Amino acid sequence: MSGKTVFSGIQPSGELSLGNYLGALKRFKDFQGANDSLFCVVDLHAITVRQDPAQLRQRTYSGVAWYLASGLDPAQCTLFAQSHVSAHAELAWILNTFTQMGELERMTQFKDKAARHKHNINAGLFAYPALMAADILLYDTHEVPVGDDQKQHIELARDVAERFNGIYGPTFVVPKMVAPKAAARVMDLQDPTSKMSKSVDSLGTVFLHEDEKTISKKIMKAVTDNEGMIRLDKDKQPGVYNLLAIYAACHDQTPEEALAQFTGKGYGDLKKAVAEAVVTVLAPVQARHKELMADTAQLDAVLAAGAAKARARANKKLAEVYAKIGFTPRQG
Ligand code: TRP
């Protein structure tokens, strides 16, 4: 063990996309073993947007299966569902009281989601980042591997940790975000200036469960530009940049390394290469996911073992926080 604790979470709020895979899932296996790593399906976060119960259950299993299919080994990491470890909700309540309304109002994810769900701008959606801070801080997490879009949330978790430590003395480790070297943010294929979203079903999003034909078709139809040259220019050529970033992430390269392979080539060549790379990377993961989904009892067993491991640690931290705040000790 390197002595580092790593925590990350994915929401079971939609089908997962290529963005979730390249920006997060794909590299999670690199953290297990050498590190103390925890991976969570954050079902409490998912209900900040109304969910159909049967679908939420199915997507939670599916999330666990994607983690496993991406190479996580429950013997080498702690894999669990957030709602199974009640300390997350409990610490979130505490941290709500250390988080300012103004800080939460500035969160772009809140602003986006509030705009998309105008009829259900609930208090949980607003307080979402405090729950995320609780997830991270409960385990003395050093590193949080997440996509770029989570930066503001991680910064808030850091601020809250420092604030609490400032008042009560050293309690929480102040976590750091770690971003992938390529495709930290996979963009929509039809609108490459906005993030590839799993909540919006369109031609612009590649979903992890989609078949080869659909994936290739979506990539071949990706929006590019009229420049006619393959260059790495995020502002002038966001579509081409995105394709290069996806190609790079699939091949574990930097976008610059990917670019070098397309000198003198056209957009059609680039798209074909990207489609092939994506299909090749996803095929074995999809096959494993399908196998795992056929046996939810086994997934329940994985979750039960993971929750038991997580619970022991989380409850210890929670007790420390409760004591510092001045709650009387829990008897039993
Ligand atoms: N907010 C994250 C997302 O939407 C999911 C998440 C919840 C998370 N808790 C976390 C990620 C803790 C990392 C660590 O992607």
Tab-separated table of C-alpha atoms and ligand atoms in Angstrom, residues 7-11 13 20 28 40 42 45 67 82 88 109 113 128 131-136 141 144-147 149-150 153-154 195 198, ligand 1:
chain	number	residue	atom	x	y	z
A	7	PHE	CA	-12.563	7.442	-3.102
A	8	SER	CA	-14.839	7.843	-6.075
A	9	GLY	CA	-18.528	7.552	-6.814
A	10	ILE	CA	-20.894	7.213	-9.738
A	11	GLN	CA	-24.573	8.041	-9.750
A	13	SER	CA	-29.275	8.105	-12.262
A	20	ASN	CA	-18.214	8.044	-17.467
A	28	PHE	CA	-10.323	3.027	-11.306
A	40	CYS	CA	-19.406	3.808	-4.298
A	42	VAL	CA	-24.174	7.003	-4.896
A	45	HIS	CA	-27.326	11.450	-4.691
A	67	TYR	CA	-17.349	-1.145	-11.770
A	82	GLN	CA	-24.048	4.698	-0.458
A	88	HIS	CA	-22.961	9.099	4.765
A	109	GLN	CA	-24.087	21.542	-11.503
A	113	LYS	CA	-29.922	20.721	-12.878
A	128	TYR	CA	-25.883	17.658	-2.954
A	131	LEU	CA	-23.350	14.872	0.852
A	132	MET	CA	-20.514	14.444	-1.610
A	133	ALA	CA	-18.136	16.045	0.879
A	134	ALA	CA	-19.376	13.552	3.479
A	135	ASP	CA	-18.677	10.633	1.116
A	136	ILE	CA	-15.102	11.768	0.704
A	141	THR	CA	-9.561	10.310	1.473
A	144	VAL	CA	-10.594	11.669	-5.658
A	145	PRO	CA	-10.402	10.512	-9.278
A	146	VAL	CA	-13.255	12.244	-11.092
A	147	GLY	CA	-13.960	14.024	-14.355
A	149	ASP	CA	-16.940	18.646	-14.112
A	150	GLN	CA	-16.602	17.689	-10.434
A	153	HIS	CA	-17.575	19.979	-5.713
A	154	ILE	CA	-14.111	18.806	-4.687
A	195	LYS	CA	-20.303	17.759	-21.778
A	198	LYS	CA	-25.890	10.583	-19.611
B	1	TRP	N1	-21.071	13.988	-7.996
B	1	TRP	C1	-20.401	12.896	-8.668
B	1	TRP	C2	-20.852	12.865	-10.127
B	1	TRP	O1	-21.920	13.300	-10.449
B	1	TRP	C3	-20.684	11.582	-8.008
B	1	TRP	C4	-20.159	11.512	-6.603
B	1	TRP	C5	-20.893	11.545	-5.462
B	1	TRP	C6	-18.805	11.403	-6.213
B	1	TRP	N2	-20.080	11.430	-4.377
B	1	TRP	C7	-18.785	11.358	-4.806
B	1	TRP	C8	-17.594	11.354	-6.925
B	1	TRP	C9	-17.588	11.279	-4.082
B	1	TRP	C10	-16.394	11.256	-6.202
B	1	TRP	C11	-16.401	11.227	-4.792
B	1	TRP	O2	-20.124	12.364	-10.938
